[in-house]
């Protein structure tokens, strides 16, 4: 039946926001994917850091199946058991006091930016409304979040845009010191810039942001959509430096493939949202919450997080070995299993070409802008999948340097 469904239906029936691969995946397990023609791929993309436990994880399937027999959706006039369990565990294992649930990273960031503006209005007055973000950042596709993101190509066609948003250079302490003021209500930062090139923040930069936010009574927002839920080898990346935000956003890996987003906040921030301030129809639904709770219970174990760090070393070793042979990358960077390889000068602009060749060889990979090859595989990816994936990447690199 699936072979009757044609790839060209995308162009025929769907809004052309995307340029999907020429093959259609139909089945997946662990870190392996098969298309309509039964061609096999090793998955180093993880659904863009979403499939934290790989495809069709048995424990997640059992959890979802069990919840499906009980309650799917009840609406926000009621609460439900799975969402209460999930909220309790997130609060008890992070800096936060309260959680708001939604359906995506963009929605989580939208909530964070709205609550920051409302907090400043309620506590300080209407003059305190500036949001500081950073160049090359990415925070979502709503009008607010795409404007706060530091990549004008994503926002410039949708003017007039929300105002009082400033973009400063990432990892530049002097730039933020020179600009932040009593008008600043919030600073939003990715601990690792993801879409913009897989660039980690320096510990000193994050510490400076915390100190400056305290000095100017601004809220510090960590966008951990991509870095959260074990991706860097910590439950959340902020734990590595010990620099706590006032607000943290989470999505992607939180649901292990099931759509969910969350805004984690401290008590003094949470209380400015009262009934009617903000809302969502599907957010915190029992299906998503049950699956996310299971993901959290699996990932938030010392042995599991240590395994992420071990796999990081394996990926770095393989990438370094390949680069010594083919000299394609100028820098390999990232933390845990969020990794980026910057293309050398002679290959600039050709990251998509490389991922296309990799797909032909049976490897699914990502880009982070035109110059960076990005990996965000399952956090529990097996050794054999790692070995096979890099063998296929080597085949792609041979063709890449020849072409």
Tab-separated table of N, CA and C in Angstrom, residues 319-388:
chain	number	residue	atom	x	y	z
A	319	UNK	N	35.033	10.978	14.082
A	319	UNK	CA	35.077	12.190	13.254
A	319	UNK	C	36.504	12.680	13.068
A	320	UNK	N	37.304	12.581	14.128
A	320	UNK	CA	38.703	13.006	14.040
A	320	UNK	C	39.482	12.098	13.087
A	321	UNK	N	39.267	10.794	13.188
A	321	UNK	CA	39.947	9.844	12.297
A	321	UNK	C	39.602	10.123	10.833
A	322	UNK	N	38.311	10.327	10.564
A	322	UNK	CA	37.905	10.601	9.177
A	322	UNK	C	38.509	11.910	8.686
A	323	UNK	N	38.566	12.887	9.564
A	323	UNK	CA	39.091	14.188	9.134
A	323	UNK	C	40.583	14.135	8.861
A	324	UNK	N	41.291	13.281	9.597
A	324	UNK	CA	42.718	13.122	9.320
A	324	UNK	C	42.941	12.543	7.927
A	325	UNK	N	41.994	11.718	7.483
A	325	UNK	CA	42.128	11.098	6.160
A	325	UNK	C	41.637	11.995	5.032
A	326	UNK	N	40.582	12.765	5.290
A	326	UNK	CA	39.950	13.506	4.180
A	326	UNK	C	40.057	15.024	4.318
A	327	UNK	N	40.426	15.511	5.496
A	327	UNK	CA	40.678	16.948	5.705
A	327	UNK	C	39.539	17.811	5.171
A	328	UNK	N	38.333	17.474	5.583
A	328	UNK	CA	37.135	18.180	5.144
A	328	UNK	C	36.702	19.230	6.160
A	329	UNK	N	37.019	18.996	7.447
A	329	UNK	CA	36.500	19.852	8.513
A	329	UNK	C	37.590	20.736	9.102
A	330	UNK	N	37.223	21.971	9.411
A	330	UNK	CA	38.165	22.886	10.062
A	330	UNK	C	38.045	22.812	11.581
A	331	UNK	N	36.870	22.407	12.079
A	331	UNK	CA	36.661	22.311	13.525
A	331	UNK	C	35.549	21.306	13.811
A	332	UNK	N	35.747	20.530	14.869
A	332	UNK	CA	34.716	19.601	15.355
A	332	UNK	C	34.365	20.038	16.775
A	333	UNK	N	33.074	20.302	17.027
A	333	UNK	CA	32.699	20.890	18.320
A	333	UNK	C	31.341	20.368	18.778
A	334	UNK	N	30.994	20.734	20.008
A	334	UNK	CA	29.722	20.325	20.583
A	334	UNK	C	29.929	19.599	21.894
A	335	UNK	N	28.823	19.183	22.491
A	335	UNK	CA	28.863	18.457	23.753
A	335	UNK	C	27.900	17.288	23.690
A	336	UNK	N	28.214	16.246	24.463
A	336	UNK	CA	27.341	15.082	24.473
A	336	UNK	C	27.103	14.584	23.067
A	337	UNK	N	25.837	14.418	22.724
A	337	UNK	CA	25.481	13.958	21.374
A	337	UNK	C	24.774	15.052	20.576
A	338	UNK	N	25.264	16.287	20.758
A	338	UNK	CA	24.948	17.397	19.867
A	338	UNK	C	26.278	17.901	19.334
A	339	UNK	N	26.586	17.489	18.110
A	339	UNK	CA	27.928	17.693	17.552
A	339	UNK	C	27.859	18.391	16.198
A	340	UNK	N	28.831	19.246	15.959
A	340	UNK	CA	28.919	19.938	14.686
A	340	UNK	C	30.321	19.869	14.128
A	341	UNK	N	30.419	19.735	12.809
A	341	UNK	CA	31.714	19.723	12.125
A	341	UNK	C	31.690	20.823	11.070
A	342	UNK	N	32.490	21.860	11.310
A	342	UNK	CA	32.551	23.002	10.391
A	342	UNK	C	33.377	22.607	9.167
A	343	UNK	N	32.835	22.882	7.992
A	343	UNK	CA	33.551	22.561	6.763
A	343	UNK	C	34.747	23.489	6.568
A	344	UNK	N	35.835	22.941	6.051
A	344	UNK	CA	37.013	23.739	5.730
A	344	UNK	C	36.669	24.770	4.656
A	345	UNK	N	37.535	25.770	4.529
A	345	UNK	CA	37.249	26.901	3.639
A	345	UNK	C	36.887	26.470	2.227
A	346	UNK	N	37.594	25.480	1.697
A	346	UNK	CA	37.376	25.098	0.295
A	346	UNK	C	36.016	24.414	0.091
A	347	UNK	N	35.368	23.991	1.203
A	347	UNK	CA	34.078	23.308	1.086
A	347	UNK	C	32.923	24.135	1.652
A	348	UNK	N	33.191	25.406	1.954
A	348	UNK	CA	32.149	26.245	2.554
A	348	UNK	C	30.893	26.287	1.681
A	349	UNK	N	29.748	26.251	2.344
A	349	UNK	CA	28.469	26.321	1.634
A	349	UNK	C	27.943	24.992	1.141
A	350	UNK	N	28.666	23.895	1.419
A	350	UNK	CA	28.303	22.607	0.821
A	350	UNK	C	27.881	21.546	1.841
A	351	UNK	N	27.433	21.986	3.008
A	351	UNK	CA	27.008	21.009	4.019
A	351	UNK	C	25.832	20.169	3.521
A	352	UNK	N	24.889	20.811	2.830
A	352	UNK	CA	23.728	20.082	2.325
A	352	UNK	C	24.143	19.066	1.263
A	353	UNK	N	25.108	19.409	0.447
A	353	UNK	CA	25.623	18.465	-0.548
A	353	UNK	C	26.157	17.214	0.140
A	354	UNK	N	26.886	17.425	1.253
A	354	UNK	CA	27.464	16.296	1.991
A	354	UNK	C	26.368	15.426	2.605
A	355	UNK	N	25.342	16.042	3.187
A	355	UNK	CA	24.280	15.225	3.786
A	355	UNK	C	23.484	14.479	2.720
A	356	UNK	N	23.350	15.066	1.550
A	356	UNK	CA	22.671	14.358	0.450
A	356	UNK	C	23.459	13.123	0.025
A	357	UNK	N	24.775	13.274	-0.078
A	357	UNK	CA	25.628	12.128	-0.423
A	357	UNK	C	25.567	11.073	0.683
A	358	UNK	N	25.551	11.522	1.934
A	358	UNK	CA	25.458	10.587	3.054
A	358	UNK	C	24.169	9.774	2.978
A	359	UNK	N	23.073	10.443	2.638
A	359	UNK	CA	21.789	9.742	2.526
A	359	UNK	C	21.849	8.687	1.426
A	360	UNK	N	22.496	9.014	0.330
A	360	UNK	CA	22.643	8.032	-0.753
A	360	UNK	C	23.433	6.821	-0.282
A	361	UNK	N	24.353	7.041	0.670
A	361	UNK	CA	25.160	5.949	1.211
A	361	UNK	C	24.484	5.245	2.386
A	362	UNK	N	23.315	5.753	2.788
A	362	UNK	CA	22.573	5.097	3.865
A	362	UNK	C	22.802	5.686	5.243
A	363	UNK	N	23.072	6.999	5.313
A	363	UNK	CA	23.239	7.682	6.592
A	363	UNK	C	22.386	8.943	6.608
A	364	UNK	N	21.559	9.098	7.634
A	364	UNK	CA	20.762	10.304	7.816
A	364	UNK	C	21.510	11.231	8.761
A	365	UNK	N	21.839	12.430	8.279
A	365	UNK	CA	22.546	13.432	9.074
A	365	UNK	C	21.866	14.778	8.891
A	366	UNK	N	22.336	15.775	9.630
A	366	UNK	CA	21.742	17.108	9.624
A	366	UNK	C	22.767	18.143	9.202
A	367	UNK	N	22.270	19.345	8.911
A	367	UNK	CA	23.138	20.502	8.768
A	367	UNK	C	22.783	21.503	9.855
A	368	UNK	N	23.675	22.443	10.138
A	368	UNK	CA	23.403	23.574	11.029
A	368	UNK	C	23.906	24.807	10.289
A	369	UNK	N	23.093	25.268	9.349
A	369	UNK	CA	23.543	26.305	8.438
A	369	UNK	C	24.272	25.687	7.263
A	370	UNK	N	24.720	26.491	6.316
A	370	UNK	CA	25.305	25.965	5.077
A	370	UNK	C	26.689	25.352	5.226
A	371	UNK	N	27.330	25.564	6.392
A	371	UNK	CA	28.740	25.175	6.525
A	371	UNK	C	29.015	24.122	7.595
A	372	UNK	N	27.971	23.619	8.242
A	372	UNK	CA	28.195	22.733	9.384
A	372	UNK	C	27.385	21.445	9.245
A	373	UNK	N	28.087	20.324	9.326
A	373	UNK	CA	27.461	19.005	9.415
A	373	UNK	C	27.115	18.774	10.882
A	374	UNK	N	25.858	18.384	11.160
A	374	UNK	CA	25.395	18.249	12.552
A	374	UNK	C	24.895	16.836	12.807
A	375	UNK	N	25.246	16.314	13.985
A	375	UNK	CA	24.749	15.015	14.444
A	375	UNK	C	23.981	15.210	15.756
A	376	UNK	N	22.813	14.577	15.849
A	376	UNK	CA	22.034	14.579	17.094
A	376	UNK	C	21.321	13.233	17.220
A	377	UNK	N	22.085	12.145	17.301
A	377	UNK	CA	21.494	10.807	17.246
A	377	UNK	C	20.773	10.447	18.547
A	378	UNK	N	20.160	9.275	18.557
A	378	UNK	CA	19.567	8.752	19.785
A	378	UNK	C	20.634	8.707	20.873
A	379	UNK	N	20.240	9.037	22.090
A	379	UNK	CA	21.189	9.062	23.202
A	379	UNK	C	21.655	7.666	23.590
A	380	UNK	N	20.901	6.651	23.184
A	380	UNK	CA	21.259	5.260	23.488
A	380	UNK	C	21.693	4.506	22.231
A	381	UNK	N	22.174	5.216	21.231
A	381	UNK	CA	22.582	4.593	19.971
A	381	UNK	C	23.605	3.485	20.230
A	382	UNK	N	23.418	2.363	19.555
A	382	UNK	CA	24.277	1.195	19.765
A	382	UNK	C	25.626	1.367	19.061
A	383	UNK	N	26.640	0.667	19.585
A	383	UNK	CA	27.989	0.743	19.019
A	383	UNK	C	28.014	0.337	17.552
A	384	UNK	N	27.279	-0.710	17.203
A	384	UNK	CA	27.271	-1.164	15.809
A	384	UNK	C	26.685	-0.111	14.882
A	385	UNK	N	25.676	0.609	15.377
A	385	UNK	CA	25.086	1.682	14.572
A	385	UNK	C	26.086	2.819	14.376
A	386	UNK	N	26.855	3.112	15.420
A	386	UNK	CA	27.887	4.146	15.305
A	386	UNK	C	28.922	3.730	14.259
A	387	UNK	N	29.406	2.499	14.368
A	387	UNK	CA	30.429	2.013	13.432
A	387	UNK	C	29.910	2.020	11.990
A	388	UNK	N	28.698	1.492	11.802
A	388	UNK	CA	28.141	1.428	10.451
A	388	UNK	C	27.871	2.826	9.904
